[in-house]
Short mmCIF file of C-alpha atoms in Angstrom, two decimals:
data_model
loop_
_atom_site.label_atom_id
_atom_site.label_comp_id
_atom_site.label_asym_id
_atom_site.label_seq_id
_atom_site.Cartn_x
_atom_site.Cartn_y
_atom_site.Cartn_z
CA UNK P 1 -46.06 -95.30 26.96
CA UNK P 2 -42.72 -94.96 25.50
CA UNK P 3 -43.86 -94.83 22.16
CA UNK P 4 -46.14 -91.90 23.30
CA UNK P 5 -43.08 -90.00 25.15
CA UNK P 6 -40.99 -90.81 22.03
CA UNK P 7 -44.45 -89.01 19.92
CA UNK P 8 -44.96 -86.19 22.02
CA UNK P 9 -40.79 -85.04 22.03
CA UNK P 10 -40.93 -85.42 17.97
CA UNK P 11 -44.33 -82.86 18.19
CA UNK P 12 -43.29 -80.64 20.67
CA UNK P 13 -40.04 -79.94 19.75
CA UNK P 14 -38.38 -81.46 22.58
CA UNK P 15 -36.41 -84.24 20.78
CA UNK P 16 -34.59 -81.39 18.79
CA UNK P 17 -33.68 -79.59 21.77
CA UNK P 18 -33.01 -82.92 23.22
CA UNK P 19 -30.69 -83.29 20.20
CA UNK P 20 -28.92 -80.13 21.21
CA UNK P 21 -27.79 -80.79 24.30
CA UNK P 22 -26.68 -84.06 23.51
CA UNK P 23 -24.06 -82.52 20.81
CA UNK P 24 -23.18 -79.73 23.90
CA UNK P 25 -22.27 -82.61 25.75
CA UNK P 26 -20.60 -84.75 23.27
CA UNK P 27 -18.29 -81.92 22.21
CA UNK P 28 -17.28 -80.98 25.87
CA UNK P 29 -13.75 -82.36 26.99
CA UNK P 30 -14.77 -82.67 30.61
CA UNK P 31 -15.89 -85.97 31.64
CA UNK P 32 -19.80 -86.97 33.44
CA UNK P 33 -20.74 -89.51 35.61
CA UNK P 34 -24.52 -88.26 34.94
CA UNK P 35 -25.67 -86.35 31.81
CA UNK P 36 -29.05 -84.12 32.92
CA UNK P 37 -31.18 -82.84 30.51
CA UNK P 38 -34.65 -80.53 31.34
CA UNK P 39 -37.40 -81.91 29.45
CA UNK P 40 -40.09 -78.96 29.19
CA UNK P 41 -43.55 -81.18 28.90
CA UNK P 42 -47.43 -79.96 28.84
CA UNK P 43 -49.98 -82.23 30.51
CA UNK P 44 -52.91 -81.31 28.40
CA UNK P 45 -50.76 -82.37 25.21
CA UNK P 46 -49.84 -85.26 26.67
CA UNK P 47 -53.01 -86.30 27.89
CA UNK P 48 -54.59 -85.95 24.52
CA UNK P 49 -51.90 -88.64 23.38
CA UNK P 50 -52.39 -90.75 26.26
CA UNK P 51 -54.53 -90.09 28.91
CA UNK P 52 -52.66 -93.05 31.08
CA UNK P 53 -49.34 -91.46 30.91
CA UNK P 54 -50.73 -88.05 31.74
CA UNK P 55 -52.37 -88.63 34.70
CA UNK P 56 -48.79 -90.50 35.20
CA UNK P 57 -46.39 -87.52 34.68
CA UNK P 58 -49.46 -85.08 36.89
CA UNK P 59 -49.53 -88.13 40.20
CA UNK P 60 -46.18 -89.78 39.42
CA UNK P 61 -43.36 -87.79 37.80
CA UNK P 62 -40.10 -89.57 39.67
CA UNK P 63 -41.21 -92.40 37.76
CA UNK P 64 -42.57 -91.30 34.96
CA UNK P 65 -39.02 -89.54 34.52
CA UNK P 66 -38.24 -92.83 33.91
CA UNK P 67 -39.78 -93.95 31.11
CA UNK P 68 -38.71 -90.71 29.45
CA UNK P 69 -34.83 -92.00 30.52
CA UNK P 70 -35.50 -94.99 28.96
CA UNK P 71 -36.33 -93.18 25.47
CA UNK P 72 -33.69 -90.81 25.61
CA UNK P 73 -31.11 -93.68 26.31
CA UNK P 74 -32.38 -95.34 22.83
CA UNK P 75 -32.48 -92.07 21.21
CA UNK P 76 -28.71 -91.59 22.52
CA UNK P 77 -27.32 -94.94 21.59
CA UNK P 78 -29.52 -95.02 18.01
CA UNK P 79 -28.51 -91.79 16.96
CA UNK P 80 -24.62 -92.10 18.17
CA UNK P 81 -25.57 -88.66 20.60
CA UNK P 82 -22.93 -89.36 23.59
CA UNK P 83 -20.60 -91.84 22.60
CA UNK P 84 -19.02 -91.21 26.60
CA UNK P 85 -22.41 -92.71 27.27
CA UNK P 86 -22.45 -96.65 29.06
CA UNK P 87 -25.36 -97.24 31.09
CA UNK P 88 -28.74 -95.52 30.78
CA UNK P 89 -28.70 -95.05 34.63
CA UNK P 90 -26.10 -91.96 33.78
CA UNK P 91 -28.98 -89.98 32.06
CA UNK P 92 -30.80 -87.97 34.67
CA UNK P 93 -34.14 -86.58 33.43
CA UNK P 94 -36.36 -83.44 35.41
CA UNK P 95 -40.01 -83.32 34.17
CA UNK P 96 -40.47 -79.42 33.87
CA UNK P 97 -44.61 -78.80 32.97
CA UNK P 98 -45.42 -76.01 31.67
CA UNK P 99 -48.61 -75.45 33.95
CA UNK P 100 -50.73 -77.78 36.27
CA UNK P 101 -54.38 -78.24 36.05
CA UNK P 102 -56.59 -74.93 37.58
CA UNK P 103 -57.74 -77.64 40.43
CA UNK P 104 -57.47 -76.89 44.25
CA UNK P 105 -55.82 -80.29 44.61
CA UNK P 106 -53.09 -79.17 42.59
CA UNK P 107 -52.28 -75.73 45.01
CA UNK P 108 -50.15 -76.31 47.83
CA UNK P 109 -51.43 -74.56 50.83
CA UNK P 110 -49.62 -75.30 54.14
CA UNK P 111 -52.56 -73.28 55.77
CA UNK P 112 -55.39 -75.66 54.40
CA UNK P 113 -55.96 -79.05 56.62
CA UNK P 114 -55.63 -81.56 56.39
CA UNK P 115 -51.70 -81.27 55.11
CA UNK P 116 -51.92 -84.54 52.65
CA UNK P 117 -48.86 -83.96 50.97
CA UNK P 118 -47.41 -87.18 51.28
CA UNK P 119 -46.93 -87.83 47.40
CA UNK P 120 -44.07 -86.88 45.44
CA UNK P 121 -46.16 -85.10 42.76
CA UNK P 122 -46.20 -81.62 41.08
CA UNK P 123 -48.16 -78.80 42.86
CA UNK P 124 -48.58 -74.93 42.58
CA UNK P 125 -47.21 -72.98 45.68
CA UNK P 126 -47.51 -69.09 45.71
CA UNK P 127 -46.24 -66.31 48.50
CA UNK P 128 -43.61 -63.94 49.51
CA UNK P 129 -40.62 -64.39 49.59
CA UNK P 130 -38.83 -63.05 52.96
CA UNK P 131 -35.37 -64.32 52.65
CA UNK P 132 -32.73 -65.63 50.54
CA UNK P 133 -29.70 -67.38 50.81
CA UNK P 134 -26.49 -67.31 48.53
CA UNK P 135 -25.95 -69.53 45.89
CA UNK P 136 -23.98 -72.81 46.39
CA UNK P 137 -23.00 -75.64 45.33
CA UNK P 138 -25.03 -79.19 45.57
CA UNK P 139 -23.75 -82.82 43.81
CA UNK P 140 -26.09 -83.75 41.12
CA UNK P 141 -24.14 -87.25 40.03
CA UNK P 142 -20.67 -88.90 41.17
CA UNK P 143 -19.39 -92.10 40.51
CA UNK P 144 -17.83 -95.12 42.78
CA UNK P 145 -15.24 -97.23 42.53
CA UNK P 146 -14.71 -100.71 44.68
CA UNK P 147 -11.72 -100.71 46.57
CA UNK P 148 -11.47 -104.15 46.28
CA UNK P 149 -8.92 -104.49 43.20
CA UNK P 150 -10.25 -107.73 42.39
CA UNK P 151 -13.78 -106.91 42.30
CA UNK P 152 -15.18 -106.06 38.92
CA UNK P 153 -16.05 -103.20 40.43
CA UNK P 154 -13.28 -101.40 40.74
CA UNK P 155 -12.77 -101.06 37.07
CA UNK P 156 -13.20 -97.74 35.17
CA UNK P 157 -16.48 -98.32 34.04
CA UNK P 158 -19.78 -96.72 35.36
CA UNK P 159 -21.60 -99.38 37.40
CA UNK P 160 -21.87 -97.74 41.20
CA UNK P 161 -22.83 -94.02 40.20
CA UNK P 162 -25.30 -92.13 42.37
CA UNK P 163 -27.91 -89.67 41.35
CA UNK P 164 -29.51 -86.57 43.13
CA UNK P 165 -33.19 -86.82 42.92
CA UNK P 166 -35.77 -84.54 43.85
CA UNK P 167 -36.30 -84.57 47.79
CA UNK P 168 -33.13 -86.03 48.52
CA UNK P 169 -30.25 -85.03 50.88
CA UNK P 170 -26.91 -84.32 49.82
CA UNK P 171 -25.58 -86.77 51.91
CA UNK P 172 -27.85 -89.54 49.98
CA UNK P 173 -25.47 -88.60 46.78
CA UNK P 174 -22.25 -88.37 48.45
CA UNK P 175 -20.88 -90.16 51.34
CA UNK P 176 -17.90 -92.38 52.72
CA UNK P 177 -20.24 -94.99 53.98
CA UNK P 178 -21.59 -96.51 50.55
CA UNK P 179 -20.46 -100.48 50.11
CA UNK P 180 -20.26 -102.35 47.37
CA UNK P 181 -23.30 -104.75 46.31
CA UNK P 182 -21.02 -107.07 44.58
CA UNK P 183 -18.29 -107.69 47.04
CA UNK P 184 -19.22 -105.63 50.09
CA UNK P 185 -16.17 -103.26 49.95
CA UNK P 186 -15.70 -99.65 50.75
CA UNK P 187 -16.71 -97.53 47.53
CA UNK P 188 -14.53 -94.86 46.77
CA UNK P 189 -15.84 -91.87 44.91
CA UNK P 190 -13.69 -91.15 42.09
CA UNK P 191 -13.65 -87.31 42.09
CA UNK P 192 -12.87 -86.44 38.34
CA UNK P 193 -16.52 -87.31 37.10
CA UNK P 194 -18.29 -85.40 39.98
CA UNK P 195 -21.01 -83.02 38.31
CA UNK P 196 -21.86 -80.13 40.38
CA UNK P 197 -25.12 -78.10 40.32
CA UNK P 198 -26.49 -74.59 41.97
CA UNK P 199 -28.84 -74.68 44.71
CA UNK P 200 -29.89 -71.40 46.67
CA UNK P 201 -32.03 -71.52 49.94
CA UNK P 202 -35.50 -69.27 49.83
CA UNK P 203 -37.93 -68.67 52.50
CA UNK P 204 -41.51 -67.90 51.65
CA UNK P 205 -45.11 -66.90 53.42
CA UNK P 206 -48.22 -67.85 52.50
CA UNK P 207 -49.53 -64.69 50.22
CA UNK P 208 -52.30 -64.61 52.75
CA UNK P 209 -50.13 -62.55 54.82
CA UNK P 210 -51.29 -59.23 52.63
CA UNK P 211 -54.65 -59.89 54.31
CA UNK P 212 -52.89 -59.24 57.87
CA UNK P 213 -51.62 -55.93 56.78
CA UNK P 214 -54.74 -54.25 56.15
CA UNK P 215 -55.09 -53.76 59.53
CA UNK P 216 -58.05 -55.90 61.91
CA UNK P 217 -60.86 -57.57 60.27
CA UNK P 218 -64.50 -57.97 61.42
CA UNK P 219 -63.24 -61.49 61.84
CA UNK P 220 -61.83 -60.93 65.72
CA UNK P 221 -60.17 -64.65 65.50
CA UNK P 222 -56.33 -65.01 65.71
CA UNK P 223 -53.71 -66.25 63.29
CA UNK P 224 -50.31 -66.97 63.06
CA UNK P 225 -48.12 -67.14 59.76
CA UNK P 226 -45.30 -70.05 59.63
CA UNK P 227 -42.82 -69.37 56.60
CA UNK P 228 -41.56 -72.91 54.38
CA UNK P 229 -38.50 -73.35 53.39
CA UNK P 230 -37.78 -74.13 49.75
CA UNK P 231 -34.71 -75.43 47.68
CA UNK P 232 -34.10 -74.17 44.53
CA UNK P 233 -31.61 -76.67 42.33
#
């Protein structure tokens, strides 16, 4: 499948972009803990390539993510992209399709039961937004250090690093609680390579609610309409 990811970015376009961002990086002065790059993908193309990694990226994209981390750590250290670059777990990858299959399984609908959306996969969600909060500031990558000065650890080198993925709390990024899996130490987070993202707070209705203010139906049943909360990073 990683020949097929590695395929599809030369086709699409994406490795040039990919490319791109890369050099923005390279040519910054500030330092990263985690480098995050937006891969745009389309899951018709892809299944035409490789119908096993399509149905992959559409059911499993967290890890499918990771195979396309995997290329673009090769591509990186081939190609001499990053040389700030150590470990490929510093490259954070978000799947971004271009549309989903026209299937009902693919629409989220908190009104439809029963409410299996257990799996961390892509859906379509459409309503109203009612509300919407100010944008602030989220941690998408910081690094640790052991405070044990002994430990090899606690060296300047990028081998305790945490990652924001998609679901996850803040405090599952950053904490004071994290220990060491070498020596069992405090970690430390060393607060120059911090990345910081934005994140603003919406709250939508199901777009059902037009129905409702037409006035009463022949249908004489009640209703009630529950607003979701989403997170835009």
């Amino acid at each position: 499948m990683r020949e097929v990811v590695l395929v599809y970015l030369d086709r699409s376009g994406g490795l040039q972009k990919f490319v791109h961002d890369c050099k923005k990086y390279n040519d910054s002065k500030q330092s990263y803990a985690v480098y995050r790059f937006i891969i745009s993908i389309n899951p018709s193309d892809i299944a035409e390539l490789d119908a096993t990694l399509g149905n992959y990226i559409l059911h499993n994209p967290l890890q499918a993510a990771q195979i396309f981390q995997s290329v673009c750590f090769v591509a990186i250290k081939t190609l001499s992209l990053i040389e700030q670059l150590q470990t490929e777990a510093q490259i954070s990858i978000l799947l971004k399709p271009t549309h989903l299959p026209p299937l009902p399984s693919y629409v989220l609908s908190l009104s439809a039961y029963p409410f299996n959306y257990t799996s961390q996969r892509f859906y379509m969600s459409e309503g109203i937004v009612i509300a919407m909060g100010t944008v602030t500031k989220y941690t998408q990558g910081a690094r640790f250090l052991c405070t044990e000065e002994t430990c090899p650890f606690s060296e300047g080198r990028f081998r305790c690093i945490r990652v924001h993925c998609p679901g996850a709390t803040e405090s599952a990024t950053v904490r004071t609680d994290f220990m060491c899996n070498l020596c069992s130490s405090p970690l430390q987070e060393d607060m120059k390579f911090r990345v910081l993202g934005d994140k603003q707070i919406v709250e939508m209705i199901d777009a059902k609610i037009l129905n409702a203010l037409k006035g009463y139906s022949i249908d004489k049943s009640h209703f009630r309409i529950q607003a979701f909360t989403l997170f835009l990073r």
